[in-house]
Short mmCIF file of C-alpha atoms and ligand atoms in Angstrom, two decimals:
data_model
loop_
_atom_site.label_atom_id
_atom_site.label_comp_id
_atom_site.label_asym_id
_atom_site.label_seq_id
_atom_site.Cartn_x
_atom_site.Cartn_y
_atom_site.Cartn_z
CA MET E 94 0.26 -0.01 -0.22
CA THR E 95 1.53 3.11 -1.15
CA THR E 96 1.79 6.18 1.61
CA ALA E 97 -1.05 8.21 -0.55
CA GLN E 98 -3.47 5.41 0.60
CA GLU E 99 -2.39 4.92 3.93
CA ALA E 100 -3.30 9.05 4.11
CA LEU E 101 -5.93 8.50 2.74
CA GLU E 102 -7.14 5.95 5.75
CA SER E 103 -5.85 7.48 8.60
CA ILE E 104 -7.91 10.70 7.17
CA GLU E 105 -11.09 7.98 7.61
CA ARG E 106 -10.39 6.56 10.89
CA GLU E 107 -10.07 9.94 12.61
CA ALA E 108 -12.89 12.24 10.27
CA LEU E 109 -15.06 9.38 11.46
CA ASP E 110 -13.39 8.72 14.88
CA ARG E 111 -14.25 12.91 14.97
CA LEU E 112 -17.73 12.72 13.72
CA ALA E 113 -19.02 10.19 16.40
CA THR E 114 -18.16 12.01 19.00
CA LEU E 115 -19.92 14.94 18.16
CA SER E 116 -22.24 14.73 20.69
CA THR E 117 -24.26 18.64 18.90
CA THR E 118 -25.34 19.35 15.41
CA ALA E 119 -23.02 22.52 16.20
CA GLY E 120 -19.84 20.88 15.58
CA LEU E 121 -21.42 19.69 12.19
CA GLU E 122 -20.82 22.64 10.15
CA GLY E 123 -17.04 22.59 11.34
CA TRP E 124 -16.56 18.71 10.59
CA LEU E 125 -17.85 19.34 7.12
CA THR E 126 -15.30 22.24 6.34
CA GLU E 127 -11.71 20.57 7.55
CA PHE E 128 -12.44 17.18 5.72
CA LEU E 129 -14.91 18.38 3.09
CA GLY E 130 -13.70 21.71 2.36
CA ARG E 131 -13.66 22.65 -1.07
CA GLU E 132 -10.82 24.85 -0.63
CA ARG E 133 -8.85 23.37 2.37
CA GLY E 134 -10.45 20.07 3.90
CA ARG E 135 -8.58 16.95 3.64
CA VAL E 136 -10.43 15.14 0.70
CA THR E 137 -9.53 18.16 -1.45
CA GLN E 138 -6.35 18.09 -0.26
CA ALA E 139 -5.65 14.29 -1.28
CA LEU E 140 -6.64 15.27 -4.27
CA LYS E 141 -4.47 17.78 -5.17
CA LEU E 142 -1.67 15.68 -4.56
CA ILE E 143 -2.22 13.43 -8.23
CA PRO E 144 0.12 14.69 -9.66
CA THR E 145 2.63 13.62 -7.44
CA LEU E 146 2.21 10.05 -7.70
CA PRO E 147 3.44 7.63 -10.59
CA PRO E 148 1.40 7.75 -13.90
CA GLU E 149 -0.29 4.07 -13.13
CA ALA E 150 -1.32 4.45 -9.20
CA ARG E 151 -2.95 8.19 -9.65
CA LYS E 152 -6.03 6.18 -11.35
CA PRO E 153 -6.53 3.94 -8.38
CA TYR E 154 -5.41 6.35 -5.87
CA GLY E 155 -8.37 8.44 -7.51
CA GLY E 156 -10.96 6.47 -6.99
CA ALA E 157 -10.33 6.11 -3.40
CA VAL E 158 -10.64 9.16 -2.91
CA ASN E 159 -13.43 9.69 -4.33
CA ARG E 160 -14.63 6.72 -3.08
CA LEU E 161 -13.51 8.05 0.07
CA LYS E 162 -15.25 11.60 -0.36
CA VAL E 163 -18.67 9.44 -1.08
CA ALA E 164 -18.39 8.40 2.39
CA LEU E 165 -17.80 11.40 4.16
CA GLU E 166 -20.94 12.50 2.57
CA ALA E 167 -23.33 9.39 3.64
CA ALA E 168 -21.43 9.34 7.23
CA HIS E 169 -21.82 13.41 7.87
CA ALA E 170 -25.12 13.15 7.02
CA GLU E 171 -26.50 9.82 8.90
CA ARG E 172 -24.97 12.09 11.85
CA GLY E 173 -26.29 14.80 11.75
CA GLY E 174 -29.95 13.73 11.40
CA VAL E 175 -29.28 11.17 14.50
CA LEU E 176 -28.14 14.54 16.35
CA ARG E 177 -31.41 16.25 15.04
CA ALA E 178 -33.54 13.70 16.94
CA ALA E 179 -31.64 13.42 19.45
CA GLU E 180 -32.00 17.19 19.67
CA THR E 181 -35.53 17.91 18.68
CA ALA E 182 -36.45 14.81 20.98
CA ALA E 183 -34.50 16.82 24.07
CA ARG E 184 -36.01 19.92 22.96
CA ILE E 185 -39.55 18.29 23.39
CA GLU E 186 -39.22 16.75 26.20
CA ALA E 187 -37.51 20.33 28.12
CA GLU E 188 -40.42 21.73 26.76
CA ALA E 189 -43.12 19.56 27.79
CA LEU E 190 -45.87 21.43 29.54
CA ASP E 191 -48.14 19.07 32.62
CA VAL E 192 -51.56 19.44 31.74
CA SER E 193 -52.50 17.50 34.47
CA MET E 194 -50.46 20.74 37.43
CA PRO E 195 -53.45 22.57 39.16
CA SER E 196 -53.47 26.01 38.14
CA ILE E 197 -52.38 29.01 39.49
CA GLY E 198 -55.54 30.99 41.20
CA ARG E 199 -57.33 33.75 39.72
CA SER E 200 -58.71 35.96 41.80
CA MET E 201 -61.79 35.95 39.96
CA GLY E 202 -63.92 39.89 39.85
CA HIS E 203 -66.84 40.90 41.49
CA ALA E 204 -69.79 43.79 40.92
CA HIS E 205 -68.95 46.40 43.25
CA VAL E 206 -70.30 46.24 46.70
CA LEU E 207 -73.03 49.40 45.63
CA SER E 208 -73.92 47.16 42.61
CA GLN E 209 -74.66 44.56 45.61
CA VAL E 210 -76.60 46.88 47.13
CA ARG E 211 -78.82 48.28 44.32
CA ASP E 212 -79.65 44.48 42.85
CA GLU E 213 -80.70 43.16 46.43
CA LEU E 214 -82.85 46.14 46.62
CA VAL E 215 -83.67 45.97 43.44
CA ALA E 216 -84.73 41.74 43.61
CA LEU E 217 -86.53 42.06 47.04
CA PHE E 218 -88.74 44.51 45.87
CA LYS E 219 -89.62 43.40 43.07
CA SER E 220 -90.42 40.55 45.50
CA LEU E 221 -93.15 42.15 46.10
CA GLY E 222 -94.96 43.25 43.05
CA TYR E 223 -93.36 46.40 41.52
CA GLY E 224 -91.34 46.60 38.07
CA LEU E 225 -88.09 48.60 37.18
CA ALA E 226 -88.66 52.12 34.91
CA GLU E 227 -86.39 53.66 33.59
CA GLY E 228 -85.52 57.27 32.93
CA PRO E 229 -82.87 59.48 31.38
CA GLU E 230 -79.41 61.42 34.22
CA VAL E 231 -79.94 64.02 31.56
CA GLU E 232 -83.66 65.29 32.50
CA ASP E 233 -85.73 67.92 31.95
CA ALA E 234 -86.61 70.96 35.35
CA TRP E 235 -90.36 69.90 34.68
CA HIS E 236 -89.42 66.07 35.04
CA ASN E 237 -87.02 67.28 37.97
CA PHE E 238 -89.01 70.01 39.67
CA SER E 239 -91.99 71.02 37.95
CA ALA E 240 -93.97 68.78 37.59
CA LEU E 241 -93.12 66.89 41.02
CA ASN E 242 -94.90 70.39 43.37
CA THR E 243 -91.81 71.96 43.46
CA PRO E 244 -92.15 75.99 43.92
CA GLU E 245 -89.81 78.21 41.35
CA ASP E 246 -88.03 80.03 43.44
CA HIS E 247 -87.46 75.79 45.89
CA PRO E 248 -83.74 76.17 46.47
CA ALA E 249 -82.75 72.54 44.40
CA ARG E 250 -83.92 74.24 41.63
CA ASP E 251 -80.92 77.49 42.52
CA PRO E 252 -77.58 76.25 40.13
CA LYS E 253 -75.89 76.10 43.39
CA ASP E 254 -77.10 73.00 44.38
CA THR E 255 -78.74 71.79 41.24
CA PHE E 256 -75.38 71.56 37.58
CA TYR E 257 -77.01 73.51 34.90
CA LEU E 258 -76.09 72.58 30.81
CA PRO E 259 -75.45 75.51 28.52
CA ASP E 260 -78.98 74.63 27.23
CA GLY E 261 -81.24 74.63 30.51
CA ARG E 262 -81.80 71.05 30.59
CA LEU E 263 -80.57 69.83 34.18
CA LEU E 264 -77.72 66.34 35.59
CA ARG E 265 -81.14 64.82 37.72
CA THR E 266 -81.05 65.43 41.27
CA GLN E 267 -83.88 62.74 42.18
CA THR E 268 -85.28 59.61 40.77
CA SER E 269 -88.35 60.93 42.01
CA SER E 270 -88.33 62.41 37.96
CA VAL E 271 -88.68 58.79 36.90
CA GLN E 272 -92.28 59.03 38.87
CA ILE E 273 -93.35 61.77 35.62
CA ARG E 274 -91.59 60.22 32.72
CA HIS E 275 -93.28 56.84 34.09
CA MET E 276 -96.89 58.53 35.14
CA ALA E 277 -96.76 60.93 31.97
CA ALA E 278 -96.10 57.74 29.64
CA GLY E 279 -98.95 55.52 30.48
CA LYS E 280 -102.13 55.14 32.74
CA PRO E 281 -102.80 53.56 36.57
CA PRO E 282 -102.57 51.73 37.58
CA PHE E 283 -98.66 52.45 38.13
CA ARG E 284 -95.47 49.75 40.34
CA ILE E 285 -92.99 50.57 39.86
CA ILE E 286 -89.20 51.10 41.96
CA ALA E 287 -86.38 53.07 39.38
CA PRO E 288 -82.33 52.61 40.72
CA GLY E 289 -81.05 55.61 38.61
CA ARG E 290 -77.76 57.84 39.14
CA VAL E 291 -78.69 61.77 40.46
CA TYR E 292 -76.11 64.67 40.88
CA ARG E 293 -76.28 67.53 43.21
CA ARG E 294 -73.52 69.76 43.32
CA ASP E 295 -72.11 69.35 47.08
CA ALA E 296 -68.65 69.69 48.27
CA VAL E 297 -67.03 65.89 48.76
CA THR E 298 -67.03 65.41 52.67
CA PRO E 299 -67.44 61.34 54.50
CA ARG E 300 -71.59 61.51 53.42
CA HIS E 301 -70.91 63.20 50.64
CA TYR E 302 -70.60 62.25 46.40
CA PRO E 303 -71.75 65.34 44.09
CA MET E 304 -72.97 62.20 41.87
CA PHE E 305 -74.92 59.49 44.11
CA HIS E 306 -77.40 56.79 44.03
CA GLN E 307 -81.52 56.53 44.73
CA LEU E 308 -83.82 54.04 44.42
CA GLU E 309 -87.56 55.95 44.12
CA GLY E 310 -90.53 53.64 44.74
CA LEU E 311 -93.74 54.37 43.52
CA HIS E 312 -97.04 53.06 43.37
CA VAL E 313 -100.70 54.78 41.56
CA ALA E 314 -104.61 52.74 42.27
CA GLU E 315 -107.61 53.39 43.29
CA GLY E 316 -107.95 52.62 47.06
CA ILE E 317 -104.29 53.32 47.73
CA THR E 318 -103.33 54.93 51.77
CA PHE E 319 -100.55 55.35 53.35
CA ALA E 320 -101.28 52.18 55.36
CA HIS E 321 -100.20 50.49 52.08
CA LEU E 322 -96.74 52.78 52.63
CA LYS E 323 -95.97 51.60 55.73
CA GLY E 324 -96.64 48.13 55.27
CA VAL E 325 -94.78 48.26 52.53
CA LEU E 326 -91.73 50.02 54.27
CA GLN E 327 -92.13 47.43 56.83
CA ALA E 328 -90.96 44.94 54.63
CA PHE E 329 -88.83 46.89 53.13
CA ALA E 330 -86.94 47.56 56.31
CA GLU E 331 -86.68 43.99 57.57
CA GLY E 332 -85.35 42.40 54.05
CA VAL E 333 -82.53 44.79 53.96
CA PHE E 334 -81.75 44.97 57.64
CA GLY E 335 -82.95 41.63 59.52
CA SER E 336 -87.24 40.23 60.37
CA GLY E 337 -88.75 42.42 63.24
CA THR E 338 -86.23 45.48 63.29
CA PRO E 339 -88.23 48.58 64.69
CA MET E 340 -88.96 51.16 62.33
CA ARG E 341 -90.70 54.58 63.20
CA LEU E 342 -92.44 57.09 60.20
CA ARG E 343 -91.55 60.58 61.32
CA PRO E 344 -94.16 64.09 60.08
CA SER E 345 -91.45 65.49 56.73
CA PHE E 346 -91.94 67.46 53.70
CA PHE E 347 -91.19 67.28 50.60
CA PRO E 348 -93.00 69.33 48.37
CA PHE E 349 -94.00 65.91 45.81
CA THR E 350 -96.09 64.40 48.72
CA GLU E 351 -98.57 65.50 50.96
CA PRO E 352 -98.55 63.98 54.26
CA SER E 353 -95.26 63.59 53.50
CA ALA E 354 -93.15 61.02 55.89
CA GLU E 355 -88.82 60.14 56.81
CA MET E 356 -88.47 56.16 57.68
CA ASP E 357 -86.25 55.48 60.36
CA VAL E 358 -85.32 51.77 61.24
CA ARG E 359 -83.72 50.56 64.89
CA CYS E 360 -79.75 51.81 65.28
CA VAL E 361 -78.51 48.71 63.81
CA PHE E 362 -75.10 49.67 65.25
CA CYS E 363 -75.87 50.05 68.61
CA GLU E 364 -80.44 49.15 68.91
CA GLY E 365 -81.60 51.74 70.19
CA ALA E 366 -78.85 52.08 73.25
CA GLY E 367 -77.59 55.59 70.55
CA CYS E 368 -73.69 55.81 69.59
CA ARG E 369 -72.22 57.68 67.87
CA ILE E 370 -72.92 56.18 64.71
CA CYS E 371 -77.17 57.34 65.21
CA SER E 372 -76.42 60.87 66.79
CA HIS E 373 -76.83 58.34 69.91
CA THR E 374 -80.81 59.10 68.92
CA GLY E 375 -80.53 55.12 68.34
CA TRP E 376 -83.33 55.72 65.18
CA LEU E 377 -81.06 56.10 61.47
CA GLU E 378 -83.20 57.76 58.94
CA ILE E 379 -83.43 56.21 55.88
CA LEU E 380 -85.87 57.09 53.49
CA GLY E 381 -88.14 59.76 52.07
CA CYS E 382 -91.98 58.81 51.52
CA GLY E 383 -95.09 60.45 51.46
CA MET E 384 -98.97 60.59 49.52
CA VAL E 385 -98.42 61.50 46.21
CA ASP E 386 -98.99 64.76 46.46
CA PRO E 387 -102.97 65.25 44.34
CA ALA E 388 -100.69 68.06 42.27
CA VAL E 389 -98.46 65.49 41.09
CA LEU E 390 -101.14 63.22 39.07
CA GLU E 391 -103.05 66.14 38.05
CA ALA E 392 -99.63 67.27 36.07
CA VAL E 393 -99.94 64.47 34.83
CA GLY E 394 -103.25 63.82 33.65
CA ILE E 395 -103.69 61.21 36.57
CA ASP E 396 -107.54 62.00 37.72
CA SER E 397 -106.55 62.98 41.35
CA GLU E 398 -110.65 62.06 43.09
CA ARG E 399 -109.96 58.76 41.69
CA TYR E 400 -106.30 57.74 42.00
CA SER E 401 -104.43 57.84 45.14
CA GLY E 402 -100.92 56.01 46.25
CA PHE E 403 -97.74 56.34 47.83
CA ALA E 404 -94.01 57.59 47.21
CA PHE E 405 -90.24 56.77 48.41
CA GLY E 406 -86.97 57.43 48.03
CA LEU E 407 -83.80 56.37 49.18
CA GLY E 408 -80.19 56.59 48.76
CA VAL E 409 -78.26 53.22 48.16
CA GLU E 410 -74.95 54.62 49.54
CA ARG E 411 -76.64 55.00 52.89
CA ILE E 412 -77.41 51.61 52.65
CA ALA E 413 -74.68 50.40 50.81
CA MET E 414 -72.65 51.94 54.09
CA LEU E 415 -74.91 51.77 56.94
CA ARG E 416 -75.14 47.45 55.79
CA HIS E 417 -71.38 47.36 55.61
CA ARG E 418 -70.14 49.34 58.41
CA ILE E 419 -68.24 51.34 55.02
CA PRO E 420 -67.05 54.94 57.10
CA ASP E 421 -66.36 57.05 54.11
CA ILE E 422 -68.13 57.66 51.32
CA ARG E 423 -65.40 58.17 49.08
CA LEU E 424 -64.78 54.73 49.73
CA LEU E 425 -67.37 53.64 47.31
CA TRP E 426 -65.13 55.38 44.17
CA GLU E 427 -61.66 55.47 44.93
CA ASN E 428 -61.72 51.57 43.34
CA ASP E 429 -59.48 50.26 46.21
CA ALA E 430 -59.47 47.15 45.05
CA ARG E 431 -58.19 46.02 48.66
CA PHE E 432 -61.19 47.50 49.63
CA LEU E 433 -63.71 45.90 46.83
CA ALA E 434 -62.47 42.77 47.72
CA GLN E 435 -63.56 42.67 51.04
CA PHE E 436 -67.43 42.36 49.95
N1 LIG C 618 -86.91 63.07 46.08
C1 LIG C 618 -86.27 62.63 47.89
C2 LIG C 618 -85.08 62.81 47.94
O1 LIG C 618 -83.81 63.23 46.77
C3 LIG C 618 -85.98 61.55 48.37
C4 LIG C 618 -88.24 61.14 48.35
C5 LIG C 618 -89.30 61.77 48.73
C6 LIG C 618 -88.73 60.68 47.37
C7 LIG C 618 -89.75 61.27 49.34
C8 LIG C 618 -90.03 60.39 47.29
C9 LIG C 618 -90.47 60.89 48.78
O2 LIG C 618 -90.47 59.55 45.90
O3 LIG C 618 -91.94 60.54 48.21
O4 LIG C 618 -84.56 62.83 48.93
#
């Protein structure tokens, strides 16, 4: 055997040994350049030896170099296949997801405490036979004041207290406006509640906010008396503050009711003994109410000789604050998740 052929065999051995020790596809490129590179690869170098050989040795040697080249190319392709398969398998293994693993707990959102209380009140009055009514938050002075028997010079109409739009309309100051809309649009009997936002030009304090929520109630039919009102309010007080909760009605005044009253429930904090929250009276003021003033019925074209009714209006924030002992109305608007998550 010639030295040239021995050299070929040692190239082959070395190439195959090195290929076998490669553990990643990253090494394949270097191996290819070293052994099969077009310019300086070891096989190319071996070909360049041909002119230095005796003529009769050139042909067999050339054939041997070509076989080596083909063999190394095949070995490269095979090793590449093995390494790529191993790397793919390793990646699949590393990226595998265990779909049976328990998930990281997610906190679910829920309705705002005010929405919860409103929904509860709506459900309570629905169970007493009341339907839902709605009206616009941008209202006109007739629905918000005039039809509700509110005199032209009444202080509530003052721009110091009410938000007016440039066109003379206003942001409703009370959901009582929905009574008017509802009655003007239909025929008695009426038995509705109207929850919604109202606006007043109040300074922000722990108990006042310029936007808040009311829930209005109205029941107009033949033969409705103050006793019906009292029965409904008793059911409401017990539904919201617990059965047996004592309530009382105090005479009051509203332009749209005659007679008018305010309802108190016995203080749920001190049970009547007197505490800071009830200003040591033992009672909490909950809502305004009364018998719908005949002037209001006539304003919407209802015969006040034939029909009578009662109405009431309450503040949703106030109920929520009493129910959950929320000390400051501003907490309801700050949207601090730590606060809201408690309800
Ligand atoms: N609208 C009154 C207010 O905003 C609340 C009210 C009182 C509503 C008496 C009524 C009622 O329907 O009869 O303070």
